[in-house]
CSV table of C-alpha atoms and ligand atoms in Angstrom, one decimal:
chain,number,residue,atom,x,y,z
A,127,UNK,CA,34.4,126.0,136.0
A,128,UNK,CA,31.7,128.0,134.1
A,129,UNK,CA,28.0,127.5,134.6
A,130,UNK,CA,26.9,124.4,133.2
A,131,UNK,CA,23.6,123.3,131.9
A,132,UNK,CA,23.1,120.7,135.4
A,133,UNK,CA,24.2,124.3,137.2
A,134,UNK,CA,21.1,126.1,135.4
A,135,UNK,CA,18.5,123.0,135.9
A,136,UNK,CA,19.8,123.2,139.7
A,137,UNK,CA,19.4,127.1,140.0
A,138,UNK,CA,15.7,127.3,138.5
A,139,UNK,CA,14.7,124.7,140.4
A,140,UNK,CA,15.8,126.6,144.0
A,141,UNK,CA,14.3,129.3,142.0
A,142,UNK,CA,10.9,127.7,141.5
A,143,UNK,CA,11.0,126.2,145.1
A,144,UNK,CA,11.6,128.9,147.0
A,145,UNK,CA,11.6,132.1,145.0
A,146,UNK,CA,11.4,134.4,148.0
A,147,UNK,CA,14.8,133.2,149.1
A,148,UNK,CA,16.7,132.6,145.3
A,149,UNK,CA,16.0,136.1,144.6
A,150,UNK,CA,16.9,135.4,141.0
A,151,UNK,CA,16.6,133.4,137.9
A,152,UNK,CA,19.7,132.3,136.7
A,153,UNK,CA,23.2,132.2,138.0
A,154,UNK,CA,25.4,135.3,138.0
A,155,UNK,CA,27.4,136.1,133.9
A,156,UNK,CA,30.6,135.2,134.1
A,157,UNK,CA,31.5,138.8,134.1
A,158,UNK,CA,29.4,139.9,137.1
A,159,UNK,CA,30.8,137.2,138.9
A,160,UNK,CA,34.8,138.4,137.7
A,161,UNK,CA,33.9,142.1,138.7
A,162,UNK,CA,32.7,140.6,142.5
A,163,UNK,CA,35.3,138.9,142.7
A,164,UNK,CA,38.3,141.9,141.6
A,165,UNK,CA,38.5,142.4,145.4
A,166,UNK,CA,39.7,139.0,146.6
A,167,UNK,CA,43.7,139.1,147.0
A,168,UNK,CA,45.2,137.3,144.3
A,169,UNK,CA,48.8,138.5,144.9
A,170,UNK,CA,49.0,136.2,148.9
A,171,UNK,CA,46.6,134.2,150.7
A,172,UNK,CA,43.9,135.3,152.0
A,173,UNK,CA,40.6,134.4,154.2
A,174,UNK,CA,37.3,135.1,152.2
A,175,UNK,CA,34.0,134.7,152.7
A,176,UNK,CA,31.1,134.3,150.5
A,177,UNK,CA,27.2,135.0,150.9
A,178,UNK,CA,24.7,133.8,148.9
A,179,UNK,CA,27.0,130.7,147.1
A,180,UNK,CA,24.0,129.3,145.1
A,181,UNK,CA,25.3,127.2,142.5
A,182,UNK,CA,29.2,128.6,142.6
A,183,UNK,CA,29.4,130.4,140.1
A,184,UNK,CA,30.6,133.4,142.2
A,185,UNK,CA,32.7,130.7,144.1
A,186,UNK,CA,34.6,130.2,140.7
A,187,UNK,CA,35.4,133.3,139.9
A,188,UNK,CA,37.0,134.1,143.6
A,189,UNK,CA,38.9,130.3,143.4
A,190,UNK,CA,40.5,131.3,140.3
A,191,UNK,CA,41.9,134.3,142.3
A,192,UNK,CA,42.9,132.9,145.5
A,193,UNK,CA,46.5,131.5,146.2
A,194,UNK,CA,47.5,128.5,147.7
A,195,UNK,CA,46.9,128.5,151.7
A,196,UNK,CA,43.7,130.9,151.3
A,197,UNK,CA,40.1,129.8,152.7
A,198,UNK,CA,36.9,130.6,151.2
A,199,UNK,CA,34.0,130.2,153.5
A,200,UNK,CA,30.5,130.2,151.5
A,201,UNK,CA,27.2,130.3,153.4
A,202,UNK,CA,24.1,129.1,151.5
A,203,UNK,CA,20.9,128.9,153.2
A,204,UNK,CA,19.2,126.7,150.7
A,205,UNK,CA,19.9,123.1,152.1
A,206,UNK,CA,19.9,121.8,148.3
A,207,UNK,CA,22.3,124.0,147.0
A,208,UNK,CA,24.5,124.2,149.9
A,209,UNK,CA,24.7,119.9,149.7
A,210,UNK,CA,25.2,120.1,146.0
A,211,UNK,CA,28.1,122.9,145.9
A,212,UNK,CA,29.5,120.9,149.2
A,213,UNK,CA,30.2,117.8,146.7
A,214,UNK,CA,30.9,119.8,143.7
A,215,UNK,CA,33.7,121.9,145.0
A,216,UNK,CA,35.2,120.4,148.2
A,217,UNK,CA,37.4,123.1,147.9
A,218,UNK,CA,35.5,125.4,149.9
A,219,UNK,CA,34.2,125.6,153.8
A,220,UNK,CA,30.4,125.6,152.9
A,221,UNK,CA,28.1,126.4,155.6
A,222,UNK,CA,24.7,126.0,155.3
A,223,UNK,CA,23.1,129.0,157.3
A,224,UNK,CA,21.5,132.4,157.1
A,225,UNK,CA,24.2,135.1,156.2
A,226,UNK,CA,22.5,137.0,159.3
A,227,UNK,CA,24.8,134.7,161.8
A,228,UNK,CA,27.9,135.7,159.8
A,229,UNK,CA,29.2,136.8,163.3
A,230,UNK,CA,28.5,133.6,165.3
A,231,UNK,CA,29.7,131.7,162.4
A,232,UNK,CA,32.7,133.0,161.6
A,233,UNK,CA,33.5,133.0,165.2
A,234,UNK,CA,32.4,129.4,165.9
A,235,UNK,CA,35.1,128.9,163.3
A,236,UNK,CA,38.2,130.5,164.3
A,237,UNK,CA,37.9,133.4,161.7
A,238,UNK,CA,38.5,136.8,163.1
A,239,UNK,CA,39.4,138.7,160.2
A,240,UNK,CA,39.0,138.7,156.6
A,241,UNK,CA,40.2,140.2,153.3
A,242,UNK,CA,37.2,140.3,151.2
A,243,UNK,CA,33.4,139.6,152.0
A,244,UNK,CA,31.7,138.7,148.3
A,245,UNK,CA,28.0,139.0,148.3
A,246,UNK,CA,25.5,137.5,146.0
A,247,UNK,CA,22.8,137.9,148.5
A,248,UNK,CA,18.9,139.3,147.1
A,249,UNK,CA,18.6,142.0,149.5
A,250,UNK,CA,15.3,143.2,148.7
A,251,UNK,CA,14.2,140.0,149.9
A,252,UNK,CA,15.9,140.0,153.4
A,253,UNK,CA,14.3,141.4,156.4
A,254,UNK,CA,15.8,145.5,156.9
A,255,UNK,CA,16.9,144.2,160.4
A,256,UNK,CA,18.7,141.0,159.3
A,257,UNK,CA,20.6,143.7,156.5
A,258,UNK,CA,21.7,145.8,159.1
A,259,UNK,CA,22.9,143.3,161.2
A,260,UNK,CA,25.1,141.5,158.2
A,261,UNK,CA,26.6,144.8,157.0
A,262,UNK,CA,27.7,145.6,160.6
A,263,UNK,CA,28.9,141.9,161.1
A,264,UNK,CA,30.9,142.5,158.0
A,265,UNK,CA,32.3,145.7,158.9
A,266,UNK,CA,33.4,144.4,162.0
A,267,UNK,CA,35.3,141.3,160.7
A,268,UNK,CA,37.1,143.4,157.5
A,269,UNK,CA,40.5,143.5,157.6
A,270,UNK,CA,41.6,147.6,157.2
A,271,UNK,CA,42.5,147.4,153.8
A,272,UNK,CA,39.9,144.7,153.1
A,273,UNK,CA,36.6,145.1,150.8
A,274,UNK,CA,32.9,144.3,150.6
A,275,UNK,CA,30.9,143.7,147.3
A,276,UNK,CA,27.5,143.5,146.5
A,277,UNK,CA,25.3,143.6,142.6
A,278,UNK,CA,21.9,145.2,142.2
A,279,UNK,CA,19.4,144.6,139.2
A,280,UNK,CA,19.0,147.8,136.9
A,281,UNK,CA,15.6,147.0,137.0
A,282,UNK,CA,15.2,147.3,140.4
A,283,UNK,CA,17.2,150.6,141.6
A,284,UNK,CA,14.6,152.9,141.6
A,285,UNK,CA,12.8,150.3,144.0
A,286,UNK,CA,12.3,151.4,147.7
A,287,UNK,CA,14.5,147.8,148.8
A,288,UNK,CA,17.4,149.1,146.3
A,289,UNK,CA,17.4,152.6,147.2
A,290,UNK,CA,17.3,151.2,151.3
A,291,UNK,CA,20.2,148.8,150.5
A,292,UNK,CA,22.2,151.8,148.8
A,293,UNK,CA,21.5,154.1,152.3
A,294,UNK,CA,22.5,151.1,154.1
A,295,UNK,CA,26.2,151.0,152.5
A,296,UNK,CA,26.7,154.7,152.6
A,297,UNK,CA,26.3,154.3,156.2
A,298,UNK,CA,27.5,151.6,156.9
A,299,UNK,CA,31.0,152.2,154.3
A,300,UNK,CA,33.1,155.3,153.8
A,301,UNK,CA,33.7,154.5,150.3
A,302,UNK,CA,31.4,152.5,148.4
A,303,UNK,CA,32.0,152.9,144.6
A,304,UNK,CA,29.7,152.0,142.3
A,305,UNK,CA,30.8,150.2,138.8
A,306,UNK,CA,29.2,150.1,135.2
A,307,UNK,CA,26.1,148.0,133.8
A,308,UNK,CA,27.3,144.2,133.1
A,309,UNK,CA,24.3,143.9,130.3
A,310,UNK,CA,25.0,140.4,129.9
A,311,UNK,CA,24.0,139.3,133.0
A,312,UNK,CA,20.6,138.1,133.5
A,313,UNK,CA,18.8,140.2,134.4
A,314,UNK,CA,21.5,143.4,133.8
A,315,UNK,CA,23.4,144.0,137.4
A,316,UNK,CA,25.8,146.2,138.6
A,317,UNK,CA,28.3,146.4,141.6
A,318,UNK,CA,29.0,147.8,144.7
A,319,UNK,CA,32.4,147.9,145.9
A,320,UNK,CA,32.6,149.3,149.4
A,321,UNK,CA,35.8,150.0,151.7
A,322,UNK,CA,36.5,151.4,155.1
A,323,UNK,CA,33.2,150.6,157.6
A,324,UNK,CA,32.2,153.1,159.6
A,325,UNK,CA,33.1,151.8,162.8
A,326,UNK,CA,30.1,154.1,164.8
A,327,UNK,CA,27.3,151.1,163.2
B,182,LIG,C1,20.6,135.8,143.6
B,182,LIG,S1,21.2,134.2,144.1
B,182,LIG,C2,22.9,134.4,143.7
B,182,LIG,C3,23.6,133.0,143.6
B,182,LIG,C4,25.1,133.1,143.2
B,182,LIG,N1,25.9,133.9,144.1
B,182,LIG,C5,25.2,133.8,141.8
B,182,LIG,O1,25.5,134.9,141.8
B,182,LIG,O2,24.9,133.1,140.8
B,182,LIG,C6,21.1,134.4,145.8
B,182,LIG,C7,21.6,133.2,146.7
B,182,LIG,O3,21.6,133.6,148.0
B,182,LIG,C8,21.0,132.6,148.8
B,182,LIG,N2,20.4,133.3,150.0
B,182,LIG,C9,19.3,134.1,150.1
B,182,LIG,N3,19.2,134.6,151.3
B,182,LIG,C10,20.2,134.1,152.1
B,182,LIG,C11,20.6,134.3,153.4
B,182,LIG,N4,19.9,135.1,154.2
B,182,LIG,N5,21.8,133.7,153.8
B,182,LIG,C12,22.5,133.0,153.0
B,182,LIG,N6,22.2,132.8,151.7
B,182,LIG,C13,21.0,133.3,151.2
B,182,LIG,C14,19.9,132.0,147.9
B,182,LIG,O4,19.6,130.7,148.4
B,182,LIG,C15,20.7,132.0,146.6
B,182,LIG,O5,21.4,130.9,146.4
């Protein structure tokens, strides 16, 4: 599924209603959301989870890469979006919650591992403390050779939230490689891929 026009209405309108929370104005390029989504398994099955789902298309581009008897948990904390994306794709385990639970969620669910955590969460717009707290509840539930990935606006890196979230991985991951400018996307983004958490968090 690629982003369709009802996608966009949908999008701008979480946008317009709650911009603190969006963080964005249109859905992730097709290409930003392939490059996210390069860490998911696509080779077995696999247990991922998603953060930030907004309208799916992120949520695509990991369900064209999972195999059969995988599960893809997204959490949404915009009511709307998370109902919508619930009927849209019943493929996936949509929770509607603040990505800051990932712990009690995940574990409320049975999940005690996973093999890629795909992020499409506006950090500059989340609390320091509740960033913390997600990155180390990710850390934690990676598998070892599992992987965590994140975008940032070009825009925006010189900002002090960007340049706290990019401190925050380093510390948080031993290896967290950043990729190229997708220029398509709106506004332009790139990735961070981060591996091997730094247990000491
Ligand atoms: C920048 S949009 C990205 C949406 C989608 N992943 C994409 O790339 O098109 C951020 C999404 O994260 C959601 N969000 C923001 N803060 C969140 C939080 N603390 N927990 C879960 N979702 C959150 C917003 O409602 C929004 O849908």
């Amino acid at each position: 599924m690629t982003t369709t026009t009802s996608d966009l209405r949908t999008f701008l309108s979480a946008a317009a209603r709650n911009p603190a929370v969006v963080g964005a104005i249109a859905p992730s390029a097709a290409k930003l959301c392939r490059r996210l989504a390069q860490i998911v398994p696509s080779t077995r099955p696999s247990t991922v989870v998603e953060l930030g789902a907004g309208t799916g298309a992120v949520s695509d581009a990991i369900s064209r890469r999972l195999q059969p008897g995988s599960r893809h948990v997204a959490l949404e904390i915009d009511r709307r979006l998370a109902e919508r994306l619930r009927h849209s794709r019943p493929h996936l385990e949509v929770v509607t919650a603040d990505a800051s639970d990932l712990g009690t969620i995940l574990e409320a669910r049975g999940v005690e591992r996973v093999d890629a955590v795909v992020s499409g969460l506006p950090w500059s717009l989340i609390p320091p403390a509740r960033q913390g707290r997600i990155l180390t509840d990710v850390g934690r539930l990676l598998a070892p050779d599992a992987a965590f990935t994140t975008f940032a606006y070009l825009h925006a890196l010189q900002l002090s939230g960007a340049r706290r979230l990019r401190r925050l991985l380093h510390e948080s991951f031993d290896e967290v490689i950043t990729s190229r400018c997708v220029w398509r996307n709106v506004p332009p983004a790139l990735t961070y891929v981060c591996r091997r958490p730094r247990r000491t968090r």
